[in-house]
Coordinates of C-alpha atoms and ligand atoms in Angstrom, one line a residue:
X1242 CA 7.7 -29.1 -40.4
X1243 CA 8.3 -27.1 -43.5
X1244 CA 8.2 -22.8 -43.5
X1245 CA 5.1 -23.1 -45.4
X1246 CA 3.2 -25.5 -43.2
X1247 CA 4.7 -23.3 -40.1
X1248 CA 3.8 -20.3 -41.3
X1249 CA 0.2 -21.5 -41.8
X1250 CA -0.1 -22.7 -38.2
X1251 CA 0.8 -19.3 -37.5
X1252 CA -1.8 -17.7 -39.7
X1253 CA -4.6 -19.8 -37.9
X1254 CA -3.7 -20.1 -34.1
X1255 CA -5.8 -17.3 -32.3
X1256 CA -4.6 -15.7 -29.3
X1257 CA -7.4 -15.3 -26.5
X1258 CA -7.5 -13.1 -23.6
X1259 CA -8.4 -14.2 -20.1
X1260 CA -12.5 -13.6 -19.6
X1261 CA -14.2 -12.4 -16.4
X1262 CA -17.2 -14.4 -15.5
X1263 CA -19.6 -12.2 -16.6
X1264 CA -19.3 -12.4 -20.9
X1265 CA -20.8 -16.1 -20.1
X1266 CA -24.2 -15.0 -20.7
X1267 CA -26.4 -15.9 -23.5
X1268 CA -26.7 -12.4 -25.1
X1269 CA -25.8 -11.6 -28.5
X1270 CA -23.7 -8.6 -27.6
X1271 CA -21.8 -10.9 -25.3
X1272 CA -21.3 -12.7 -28.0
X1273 CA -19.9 -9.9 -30.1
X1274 CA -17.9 -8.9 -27.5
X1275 CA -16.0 -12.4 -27.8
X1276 CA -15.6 -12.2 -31.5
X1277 CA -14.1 -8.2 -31.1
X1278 CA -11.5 -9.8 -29.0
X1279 CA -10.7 -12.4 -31.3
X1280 CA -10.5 -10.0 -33.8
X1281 CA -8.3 -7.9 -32.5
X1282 CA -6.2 -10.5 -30.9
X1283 CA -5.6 -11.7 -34.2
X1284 CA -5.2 -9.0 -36.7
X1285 CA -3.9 -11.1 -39.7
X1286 CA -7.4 -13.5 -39.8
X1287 CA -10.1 -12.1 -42.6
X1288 CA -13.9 -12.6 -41.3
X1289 CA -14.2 -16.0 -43.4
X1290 CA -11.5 -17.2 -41.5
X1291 CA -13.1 -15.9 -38.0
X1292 CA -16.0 -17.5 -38.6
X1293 CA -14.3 -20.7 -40.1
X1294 CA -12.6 -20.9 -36.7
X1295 CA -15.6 -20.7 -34.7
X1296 CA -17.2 -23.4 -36.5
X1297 CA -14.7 -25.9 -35.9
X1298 CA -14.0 -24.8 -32.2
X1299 CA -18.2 -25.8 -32.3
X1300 CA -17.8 -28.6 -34.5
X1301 CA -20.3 -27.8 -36.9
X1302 CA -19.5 -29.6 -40.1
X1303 CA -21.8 -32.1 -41.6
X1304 CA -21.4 -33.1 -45.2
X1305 CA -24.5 -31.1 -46.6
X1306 CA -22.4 -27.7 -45.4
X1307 CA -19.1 -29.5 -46.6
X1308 CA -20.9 -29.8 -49.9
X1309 CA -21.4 -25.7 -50.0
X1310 CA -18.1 -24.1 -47.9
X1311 CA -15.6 -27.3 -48.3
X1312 CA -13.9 -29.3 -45.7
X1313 CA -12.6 -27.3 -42.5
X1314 CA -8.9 -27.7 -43.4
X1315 CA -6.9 -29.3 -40.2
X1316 CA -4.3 -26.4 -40.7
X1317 CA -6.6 -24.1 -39.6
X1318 CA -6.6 -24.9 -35.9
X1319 CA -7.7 -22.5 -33.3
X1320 CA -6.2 -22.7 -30.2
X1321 CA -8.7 -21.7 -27.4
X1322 CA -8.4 -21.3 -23.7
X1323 CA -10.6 -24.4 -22.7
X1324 CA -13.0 -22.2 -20.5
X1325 CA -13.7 -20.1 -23.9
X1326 CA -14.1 -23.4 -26.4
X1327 CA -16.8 -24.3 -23.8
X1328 CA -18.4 -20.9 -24.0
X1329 CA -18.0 -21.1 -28.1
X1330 CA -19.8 -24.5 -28.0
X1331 CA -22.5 -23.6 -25.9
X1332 CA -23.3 -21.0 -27.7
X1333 CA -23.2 -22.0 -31.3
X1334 CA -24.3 -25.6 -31.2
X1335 CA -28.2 -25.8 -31.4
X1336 CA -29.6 -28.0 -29.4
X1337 CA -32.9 -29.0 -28.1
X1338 CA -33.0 -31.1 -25.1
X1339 CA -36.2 -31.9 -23.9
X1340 CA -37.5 -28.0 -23.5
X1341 CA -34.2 -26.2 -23.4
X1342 CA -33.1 -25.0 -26.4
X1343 CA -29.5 -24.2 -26.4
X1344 CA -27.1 -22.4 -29.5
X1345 CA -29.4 -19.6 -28.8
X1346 CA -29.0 -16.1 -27.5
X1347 CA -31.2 -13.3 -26.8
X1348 CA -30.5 -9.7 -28.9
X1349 CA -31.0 -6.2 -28.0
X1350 CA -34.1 -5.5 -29.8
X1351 CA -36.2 -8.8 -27.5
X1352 CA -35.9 -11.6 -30.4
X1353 CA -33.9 -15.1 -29.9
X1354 CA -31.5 -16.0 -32.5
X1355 CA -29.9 -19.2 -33.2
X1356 CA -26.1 -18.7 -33.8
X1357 CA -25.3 -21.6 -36.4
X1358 CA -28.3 -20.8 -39.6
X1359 CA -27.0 -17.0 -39.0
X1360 CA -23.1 -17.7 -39.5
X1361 CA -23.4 -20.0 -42.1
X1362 CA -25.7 -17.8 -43.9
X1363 CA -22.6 -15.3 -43.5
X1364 CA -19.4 -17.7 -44.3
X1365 CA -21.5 -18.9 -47.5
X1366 CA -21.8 -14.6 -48.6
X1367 CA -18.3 -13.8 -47.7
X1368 CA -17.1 -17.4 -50.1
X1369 CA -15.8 -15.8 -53.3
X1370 CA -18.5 -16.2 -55.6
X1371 CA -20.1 -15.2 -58.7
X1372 CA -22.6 -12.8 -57.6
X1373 CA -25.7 -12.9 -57.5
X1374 CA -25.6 -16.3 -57.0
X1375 CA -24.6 -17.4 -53.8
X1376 CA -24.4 -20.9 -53.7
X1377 CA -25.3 -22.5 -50.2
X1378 CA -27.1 -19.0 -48.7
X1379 CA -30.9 -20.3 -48.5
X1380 CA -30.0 -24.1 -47.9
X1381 CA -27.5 -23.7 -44.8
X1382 CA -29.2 -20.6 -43.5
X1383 CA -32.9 -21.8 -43.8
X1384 CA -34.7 -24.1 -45.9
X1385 CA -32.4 -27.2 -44.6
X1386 CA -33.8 -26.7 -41.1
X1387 CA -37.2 -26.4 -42.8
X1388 CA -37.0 -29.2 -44.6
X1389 CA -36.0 -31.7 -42.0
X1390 CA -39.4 -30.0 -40.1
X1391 CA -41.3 -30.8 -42.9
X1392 CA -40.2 -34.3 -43.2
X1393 CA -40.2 -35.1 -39.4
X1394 CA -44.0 -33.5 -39.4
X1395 CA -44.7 -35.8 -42.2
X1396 CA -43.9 -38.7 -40.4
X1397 CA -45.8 -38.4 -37.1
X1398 CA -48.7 -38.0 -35.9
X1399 CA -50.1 -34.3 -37.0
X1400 CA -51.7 -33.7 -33.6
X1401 CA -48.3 -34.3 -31.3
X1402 CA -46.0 -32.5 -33.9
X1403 CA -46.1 -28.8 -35.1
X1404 CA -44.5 -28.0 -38.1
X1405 CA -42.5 -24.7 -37.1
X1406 CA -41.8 -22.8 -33.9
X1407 CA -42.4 -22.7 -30.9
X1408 CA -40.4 -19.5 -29.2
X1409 CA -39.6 -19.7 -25.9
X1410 CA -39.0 -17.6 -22.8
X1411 CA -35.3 -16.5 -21.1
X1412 CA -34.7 -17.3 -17.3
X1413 CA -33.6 -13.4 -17.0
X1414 CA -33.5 -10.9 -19.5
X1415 CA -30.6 -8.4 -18.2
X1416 CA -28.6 -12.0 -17.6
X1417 CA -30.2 -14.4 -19.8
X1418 CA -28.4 -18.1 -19.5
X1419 CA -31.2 -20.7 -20.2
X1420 CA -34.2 -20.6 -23.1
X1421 CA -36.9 -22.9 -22.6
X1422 CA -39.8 -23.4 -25.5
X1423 CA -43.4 -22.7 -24.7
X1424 CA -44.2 -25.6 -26.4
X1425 CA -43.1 -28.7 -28.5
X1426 CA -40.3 -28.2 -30.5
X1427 CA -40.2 -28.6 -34.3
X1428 CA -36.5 -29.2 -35.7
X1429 CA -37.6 -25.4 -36.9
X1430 CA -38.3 -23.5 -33.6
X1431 CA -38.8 -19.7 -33.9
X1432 CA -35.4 -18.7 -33.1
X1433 CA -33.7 -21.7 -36.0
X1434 CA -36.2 -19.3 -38.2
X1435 CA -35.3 -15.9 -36.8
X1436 CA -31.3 -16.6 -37.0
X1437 CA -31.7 -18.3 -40.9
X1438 CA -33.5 -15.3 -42.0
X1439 CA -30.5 -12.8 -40.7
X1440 CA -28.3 -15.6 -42.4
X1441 CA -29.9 -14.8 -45.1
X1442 CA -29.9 -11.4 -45.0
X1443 CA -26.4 -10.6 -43.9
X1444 CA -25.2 -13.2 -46.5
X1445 CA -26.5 -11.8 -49.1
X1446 CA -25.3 -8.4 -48.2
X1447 CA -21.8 -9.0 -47.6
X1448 CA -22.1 -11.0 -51.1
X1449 CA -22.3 -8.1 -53.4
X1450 CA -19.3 -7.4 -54.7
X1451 CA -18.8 -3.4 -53.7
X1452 CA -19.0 -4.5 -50.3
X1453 CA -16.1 -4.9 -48.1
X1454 CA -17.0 -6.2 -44.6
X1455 CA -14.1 -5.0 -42.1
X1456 CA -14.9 -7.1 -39.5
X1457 CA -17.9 -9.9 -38.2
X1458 CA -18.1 -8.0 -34.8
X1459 CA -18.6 -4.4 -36.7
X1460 CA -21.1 -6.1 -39.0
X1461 CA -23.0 -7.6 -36.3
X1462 CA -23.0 -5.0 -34.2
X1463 CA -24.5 -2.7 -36.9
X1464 CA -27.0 -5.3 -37.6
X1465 CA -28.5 -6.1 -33.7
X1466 CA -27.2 -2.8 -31.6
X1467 CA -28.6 0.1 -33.6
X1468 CA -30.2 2.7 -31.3
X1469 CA -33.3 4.4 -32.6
X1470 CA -33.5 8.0 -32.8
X1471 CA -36.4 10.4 -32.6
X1472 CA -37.1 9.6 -36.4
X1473 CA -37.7 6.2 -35.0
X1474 CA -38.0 3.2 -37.5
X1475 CA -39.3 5.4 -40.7
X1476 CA -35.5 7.2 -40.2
X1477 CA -33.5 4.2 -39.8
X1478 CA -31.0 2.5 -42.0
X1479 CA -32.4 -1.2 -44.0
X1480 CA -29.9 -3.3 -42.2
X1481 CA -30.8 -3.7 -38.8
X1482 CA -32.6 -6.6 -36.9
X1483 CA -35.7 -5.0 -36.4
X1484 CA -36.7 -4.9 -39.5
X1485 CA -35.8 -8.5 -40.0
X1486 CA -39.6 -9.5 -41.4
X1487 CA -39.7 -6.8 -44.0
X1488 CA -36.5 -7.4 -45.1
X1489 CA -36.5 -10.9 -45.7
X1490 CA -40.1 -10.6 -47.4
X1491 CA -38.8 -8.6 -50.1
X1492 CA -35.8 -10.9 -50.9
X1493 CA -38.1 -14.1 -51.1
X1494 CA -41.3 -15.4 -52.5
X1495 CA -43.4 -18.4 -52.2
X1496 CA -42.3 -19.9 -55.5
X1497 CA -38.5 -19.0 -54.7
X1498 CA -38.7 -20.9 -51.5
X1499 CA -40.5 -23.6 -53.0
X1500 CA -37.4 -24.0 -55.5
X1501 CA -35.5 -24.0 -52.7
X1502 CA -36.7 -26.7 -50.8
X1503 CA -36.9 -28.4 -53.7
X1504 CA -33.1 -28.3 -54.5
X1505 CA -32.0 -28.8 -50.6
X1506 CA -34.0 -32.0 -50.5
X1507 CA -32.3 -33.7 -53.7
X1508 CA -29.0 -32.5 -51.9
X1509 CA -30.2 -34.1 -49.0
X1510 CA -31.1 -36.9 -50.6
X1511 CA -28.0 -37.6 -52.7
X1512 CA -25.8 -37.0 -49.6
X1513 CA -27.3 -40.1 -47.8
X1514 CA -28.3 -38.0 -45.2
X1515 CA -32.0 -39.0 -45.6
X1516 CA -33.2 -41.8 -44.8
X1517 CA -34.3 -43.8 -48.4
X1518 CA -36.5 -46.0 -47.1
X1519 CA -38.5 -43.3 -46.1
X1520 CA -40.1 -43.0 -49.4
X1521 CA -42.9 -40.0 -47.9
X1522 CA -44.0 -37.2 -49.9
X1523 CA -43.2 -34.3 -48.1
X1524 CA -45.9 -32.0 -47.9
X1525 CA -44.1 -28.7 -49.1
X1526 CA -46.8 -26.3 -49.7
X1527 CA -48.7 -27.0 -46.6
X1528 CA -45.6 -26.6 -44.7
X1529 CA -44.9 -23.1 -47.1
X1530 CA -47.6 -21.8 -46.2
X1531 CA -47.5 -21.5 -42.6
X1532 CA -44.3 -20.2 -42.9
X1533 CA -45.2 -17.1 -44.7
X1534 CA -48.0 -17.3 -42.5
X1535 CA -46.4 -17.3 -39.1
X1536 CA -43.0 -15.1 -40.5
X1537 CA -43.7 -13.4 -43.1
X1538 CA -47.1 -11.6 -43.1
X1539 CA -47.6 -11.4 -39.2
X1540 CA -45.4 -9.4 -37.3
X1541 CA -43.3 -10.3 -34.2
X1542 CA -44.9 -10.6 -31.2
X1543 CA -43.0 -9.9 -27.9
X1544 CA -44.8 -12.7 -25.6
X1545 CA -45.8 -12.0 -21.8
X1546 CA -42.7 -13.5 -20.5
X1547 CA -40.0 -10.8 -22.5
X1548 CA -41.7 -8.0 -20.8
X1549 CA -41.7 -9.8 -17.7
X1550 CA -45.6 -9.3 -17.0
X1551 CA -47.2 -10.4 -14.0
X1552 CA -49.3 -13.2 -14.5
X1553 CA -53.0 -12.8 -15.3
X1554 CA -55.4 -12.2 -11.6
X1555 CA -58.5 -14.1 -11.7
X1556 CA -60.1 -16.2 -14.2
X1557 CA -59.8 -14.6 -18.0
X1558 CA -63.0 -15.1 -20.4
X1559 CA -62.1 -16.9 -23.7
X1560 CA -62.9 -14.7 -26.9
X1561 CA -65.0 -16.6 -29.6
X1562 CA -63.4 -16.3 -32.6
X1563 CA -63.0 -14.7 -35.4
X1564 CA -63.9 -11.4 -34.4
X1565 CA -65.3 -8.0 -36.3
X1566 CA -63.5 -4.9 -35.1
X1567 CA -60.2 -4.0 -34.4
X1568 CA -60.5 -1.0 -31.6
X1569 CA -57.4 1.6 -31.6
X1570 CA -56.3 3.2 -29.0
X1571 CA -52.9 5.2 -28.1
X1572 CA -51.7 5.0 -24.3
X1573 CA -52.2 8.8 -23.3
X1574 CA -49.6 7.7 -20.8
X1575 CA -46.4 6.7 -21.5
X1576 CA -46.6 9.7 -24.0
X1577 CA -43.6 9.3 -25.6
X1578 CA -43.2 6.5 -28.5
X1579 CA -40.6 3.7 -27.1
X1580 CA -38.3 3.3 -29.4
X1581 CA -36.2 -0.1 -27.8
X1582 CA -37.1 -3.0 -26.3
X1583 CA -35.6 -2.0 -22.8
X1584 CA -38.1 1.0 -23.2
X1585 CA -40.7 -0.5 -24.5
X1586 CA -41.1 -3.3 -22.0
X1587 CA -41.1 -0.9 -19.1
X1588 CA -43.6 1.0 -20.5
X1589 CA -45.6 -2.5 -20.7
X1590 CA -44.8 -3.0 -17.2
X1591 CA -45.9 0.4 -15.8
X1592 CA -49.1 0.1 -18.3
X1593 CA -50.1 -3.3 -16.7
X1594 CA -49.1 -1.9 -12.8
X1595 CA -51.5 0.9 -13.1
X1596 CA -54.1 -1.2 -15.1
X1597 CA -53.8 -4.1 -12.3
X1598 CA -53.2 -2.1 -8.7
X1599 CA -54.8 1.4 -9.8
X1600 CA -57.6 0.2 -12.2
X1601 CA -58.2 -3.0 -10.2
X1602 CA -58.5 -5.2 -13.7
X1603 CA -57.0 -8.3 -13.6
X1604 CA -54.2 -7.7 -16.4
X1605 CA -53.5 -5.0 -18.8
X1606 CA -56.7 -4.1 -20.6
X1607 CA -55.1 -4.3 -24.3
X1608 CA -54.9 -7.3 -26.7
X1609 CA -52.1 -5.9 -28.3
X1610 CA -50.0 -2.7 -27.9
X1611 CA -47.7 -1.3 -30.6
X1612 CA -43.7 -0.3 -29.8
X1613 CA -42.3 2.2 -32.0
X1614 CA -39.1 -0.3 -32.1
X1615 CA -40.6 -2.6 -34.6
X1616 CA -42.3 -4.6 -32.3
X1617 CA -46.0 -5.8 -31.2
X1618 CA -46.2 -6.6 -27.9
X1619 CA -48.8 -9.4 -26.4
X1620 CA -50.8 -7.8 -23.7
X1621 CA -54.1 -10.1 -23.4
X1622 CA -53.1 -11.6 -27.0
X1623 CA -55.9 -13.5 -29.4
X1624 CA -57.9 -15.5 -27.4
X1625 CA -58.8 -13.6 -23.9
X1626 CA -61.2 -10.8 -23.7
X1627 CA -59.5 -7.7 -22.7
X1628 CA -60.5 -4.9 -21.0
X1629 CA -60.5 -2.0 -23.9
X1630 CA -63.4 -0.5 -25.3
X1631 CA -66.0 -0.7 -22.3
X1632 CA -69.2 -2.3 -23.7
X1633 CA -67.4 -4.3 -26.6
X1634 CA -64.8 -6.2 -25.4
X1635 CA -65.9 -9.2 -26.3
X1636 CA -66.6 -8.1 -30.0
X1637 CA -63.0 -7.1 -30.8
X1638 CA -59.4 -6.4 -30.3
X1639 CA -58.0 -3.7 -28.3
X1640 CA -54.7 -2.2 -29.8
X1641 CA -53.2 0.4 -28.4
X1642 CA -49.9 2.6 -29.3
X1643 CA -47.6 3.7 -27.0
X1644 CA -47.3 7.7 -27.1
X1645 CA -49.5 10.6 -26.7
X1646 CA -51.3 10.9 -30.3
X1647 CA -53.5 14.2 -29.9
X1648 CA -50.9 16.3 -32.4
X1649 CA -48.9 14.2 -34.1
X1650 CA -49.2 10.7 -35.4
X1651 CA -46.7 7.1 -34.9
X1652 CA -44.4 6.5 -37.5
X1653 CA -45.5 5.0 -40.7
X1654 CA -44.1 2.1 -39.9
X1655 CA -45.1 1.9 -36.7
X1656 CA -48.8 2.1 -38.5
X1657 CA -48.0 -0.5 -41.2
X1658 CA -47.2 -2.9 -38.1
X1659 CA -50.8 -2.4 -37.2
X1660 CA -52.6 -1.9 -40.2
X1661 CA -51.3 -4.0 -42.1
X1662 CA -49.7 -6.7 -40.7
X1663 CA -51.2 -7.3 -37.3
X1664 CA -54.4 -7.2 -39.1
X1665 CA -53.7 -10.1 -42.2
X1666 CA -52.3 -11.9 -39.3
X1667 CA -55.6 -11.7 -37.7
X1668 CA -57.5 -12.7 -40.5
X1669 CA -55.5 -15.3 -42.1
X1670 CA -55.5 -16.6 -38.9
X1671 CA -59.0 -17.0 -38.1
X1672 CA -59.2 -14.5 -35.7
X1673 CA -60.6 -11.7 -37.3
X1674 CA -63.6 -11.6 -40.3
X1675 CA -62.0 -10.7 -43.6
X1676 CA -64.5 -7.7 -43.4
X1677 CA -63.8 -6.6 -39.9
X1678 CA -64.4 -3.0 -39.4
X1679 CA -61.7 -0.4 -37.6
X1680 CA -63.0 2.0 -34.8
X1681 CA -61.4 4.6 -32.8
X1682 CA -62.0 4.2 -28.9
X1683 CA -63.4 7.6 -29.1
X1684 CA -66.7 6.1 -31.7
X1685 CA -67.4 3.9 -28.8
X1686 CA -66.7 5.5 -25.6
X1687 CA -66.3 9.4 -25.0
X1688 CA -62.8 10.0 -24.8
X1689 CA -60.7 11.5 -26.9
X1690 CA -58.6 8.5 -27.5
X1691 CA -56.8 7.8 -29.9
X1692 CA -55.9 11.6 -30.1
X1693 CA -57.0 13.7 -32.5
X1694 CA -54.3 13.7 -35.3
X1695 CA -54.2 10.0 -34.9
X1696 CA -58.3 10.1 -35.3
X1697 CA -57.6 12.1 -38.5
X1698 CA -55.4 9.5 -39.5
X1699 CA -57.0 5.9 -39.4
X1700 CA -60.3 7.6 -40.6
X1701 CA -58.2 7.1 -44.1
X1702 CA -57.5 4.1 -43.6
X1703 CA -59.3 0.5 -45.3
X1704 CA -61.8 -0.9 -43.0
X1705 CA -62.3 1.9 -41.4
X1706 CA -66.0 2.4 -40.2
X1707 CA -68.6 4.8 -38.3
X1708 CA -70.3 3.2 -36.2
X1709 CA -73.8 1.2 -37.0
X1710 CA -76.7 1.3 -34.5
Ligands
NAG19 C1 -31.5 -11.0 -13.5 O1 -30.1 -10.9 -13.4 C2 -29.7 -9.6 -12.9 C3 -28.2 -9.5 -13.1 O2 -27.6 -10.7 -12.6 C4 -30.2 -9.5 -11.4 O3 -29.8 -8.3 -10.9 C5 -31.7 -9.6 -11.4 O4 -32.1 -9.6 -10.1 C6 -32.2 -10.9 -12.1 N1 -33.6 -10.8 -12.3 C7 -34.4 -11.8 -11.9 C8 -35.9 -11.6 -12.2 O5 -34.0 -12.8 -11.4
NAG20 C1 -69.2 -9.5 -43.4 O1 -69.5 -10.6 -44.2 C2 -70.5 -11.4 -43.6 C3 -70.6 -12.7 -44.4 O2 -70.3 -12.6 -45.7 C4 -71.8 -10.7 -43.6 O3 -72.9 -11.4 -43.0 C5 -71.6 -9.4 -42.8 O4 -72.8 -8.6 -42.8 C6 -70.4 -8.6 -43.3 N1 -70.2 -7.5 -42.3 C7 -69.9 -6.3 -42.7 C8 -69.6 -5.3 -41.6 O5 -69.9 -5.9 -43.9

């Protein structure tokens, strides 16, 4: 063995610590945890080399990525405590076995990530590259995985196959270990999406060429652990998973994607990775457009199952959609905005509790309820009548926000959630008339609901509308 070729086994051979039992859950901050001690166990390896590491300890190489961040050099082994490889592979490799989907972990702020689409979007940005260009971001973060969904749609039978999603539910969410999908599963579920768009995100940010990213495990932890303040959202920094929708919409378009797909399926094609005798059109801008659809204009909905509701008593009444009024409502009590998912799901909890055992209704009365930590969460959702607006529940939906609103009003963002996205979710969707009308609970039902200054507020806002005998 020559100096050089020792000196480079040196460079790459990572030290790791002995692990209690308890890091071998499926959370991101676990996760983080693992890559801190890494780090700091090897003080000489650069995040590209980190993160080179952990994708051969996973073995995720295939020649589409080899085409965009080369071939994983044999030099740069990693020597792992077996126990710790395992936990490494477990996490990163996605996998869907029948309804399990594994490679996944659940963050702070109640969304599922896959690990692989979000560090290859960041090993492509940290490649020395010609900025703004950076070759390989969209393709190995995203439109790759929604390709292949595309094509695999394309080839079966529309009514067994969905094109994107589904999201799934966590066995425990203090100790999460196993994710299964509330439905089938596309080769783009929600959390392939959810970890491509960080990819892409984070990618591009530690891209730009004034930026010098200190390490993956402070990067990442800005990104999924940052702790709202009483400014809430409207004082937060850009970077930080919440705002992962509004983010990604400003750095894409449909046209951009489009170009995208475009260039990842001749990549595809020329690799021999596809299949050539299947000679199928791929039906793009269908595919497109329920992406921006289902990611882009609505907002993330917290399902049942991440708040941990109780199920539903009785038998609930299907709505008949589209509806014609969005009803809002603030929640009196809690009267403080939640401003994390933690927070925000016991509200939910204690909301349905009352609503259930004090109120004798068989759920929470609200379609939807409104976190101030970026996040909608499903209370009766879109298609069962809830128990809002006495007298009109079966006209439209009940949204509420958490807080007492009588003096002041949610954060603007908090609003735009609402106002603007919830509701072009709605009606794109079919579920509410592209003229549907907003009411305060107090037009409909004497109260003083949504609270004065909130009142004040949506009276301004489009669609707006006094009441019609
Ligand atoms: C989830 O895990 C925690 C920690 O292990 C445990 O205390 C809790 O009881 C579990 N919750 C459920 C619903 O099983
Ligand atoms: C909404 O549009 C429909 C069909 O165009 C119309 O019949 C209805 O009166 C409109 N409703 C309102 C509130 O303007």
């Amino acid at each position: 063995m020559d100096l050089q070729y020792r000196w480079m086994v040196f460079l790459y051979v990572l030290v790791v610590p002995c692990f209690t039992e308890d890091i071998y859950t499926k959370h991101m901050d676990n996760f983080i945890n693992v890559v801190e001690t890494i780090e700091s166990e090897n003080p000489s390896l650069g995040p590209l080399a980190v993160l080179r590491g952990l994708r051969k300890a996973a073995g995720i190489n295939t020649p589409f990525i080899q085409h965009y961040l080369g071939p994983l050099g044999d030099k740069q082994s990693l020597v792992l405590k077996s126990t710790l490889t395992e936990y490494i592979y477990s996490i990163l490799k996605h996998q869907v076995v029948q309804d399990l989907e594994k490679g996944v972990v659940l963050t702070a702020d109640g969304t599922t990530v896959a690990l692989t689409p979000l560090l290859l979007g960041l090993e492509a940005g940290l490649k020395p590259t010609s900025w703004p260009r950076v070759p390989g971001l969209y393709p190995l973060s995203l439109t790759k995985n929604l390709l292949l969904s595309f094509l695999q749609h394309s080839q079966t039978e529309p009514s067994t196959s969905s094109r994107l999603g589904p999201g799934g539910c966590w066995d425990n969410v203090t100790d999460p270990q196993v994710f299964t999908l509330s439905g089938v599963a596309s080769l783009a579920t929600d959390a392939l999406i959810n970890g491509g768009m960080d990819g892409v995100i984070l990618g591009r940010h530690v891209a730009k060429p004034n930026k010098r990213l200190v390490t993956l495990s402070s990067l990442l932890r800005q990104y999924y652990n940052y702790q709202l303040d009483s400014a809430g959202l409207d004082g937060a920094p850009a970077l930080i998973s919440q705002l992962r929708r509004s983010n990604f919409r400003k750095l894409v378009s449909l046209a951009s994607l489009k170009k995208q797909l475009a260039r990842s399926l001749s990549l595809y094609r020329k690799l021999d990775e596809y299949q050539k005798k299947n000679k199928q059109e791929v039906e793009m801008d269908e595919g497109l457009k329920e992406f921006f659809h289902r990611y882009i204009d609505c907002p993330a909905i917290i399902p049942r199952c991440m708040w941990e509701a109780q199920p539903y008593r009785g038998t609930p009444t299907l709505l008949s959609l589209p509806l014609s009024f969005l009803y809002i409502h603030h929640t009196y009590e809690p009267s403080q905005p939640c401003l994390s998912f933690q927070q925000c799901s016991l509200d939910m909890r204690a909301m349905q509790r009352f609503h259930q055992d004090d109120r004798g209704w068989d759920d929470i009365g609200y379609s939807f309820v409104a976190g101030s930590d970026g996040y909608v969460y499903e209370g009766r959702g879109w298609h069962w009548q809830g128990a809002h607006t006495k007298g009109y529940n079966s006209k439209g939906f009940g949204v509420s926000f958490i807080g007492d609103y009588m003096s002041s009003i949610p954060s603007q963002r908090t609003m735009d959630l609402v106002r603007n996205q919830l509701a072009k979710c709605a009606t794109e969707g079919g579920r509410l008339v592209s003229n549907f009308t907003i009411h305060g609970h107090r037009q409909l039902v004497s109260t003083s609901c949504p609270g004065d200054a909130f009142y004040s507020e949506i009276k301004g806002w489009e669609h707006f509308g006094e009441v019609k005998q």
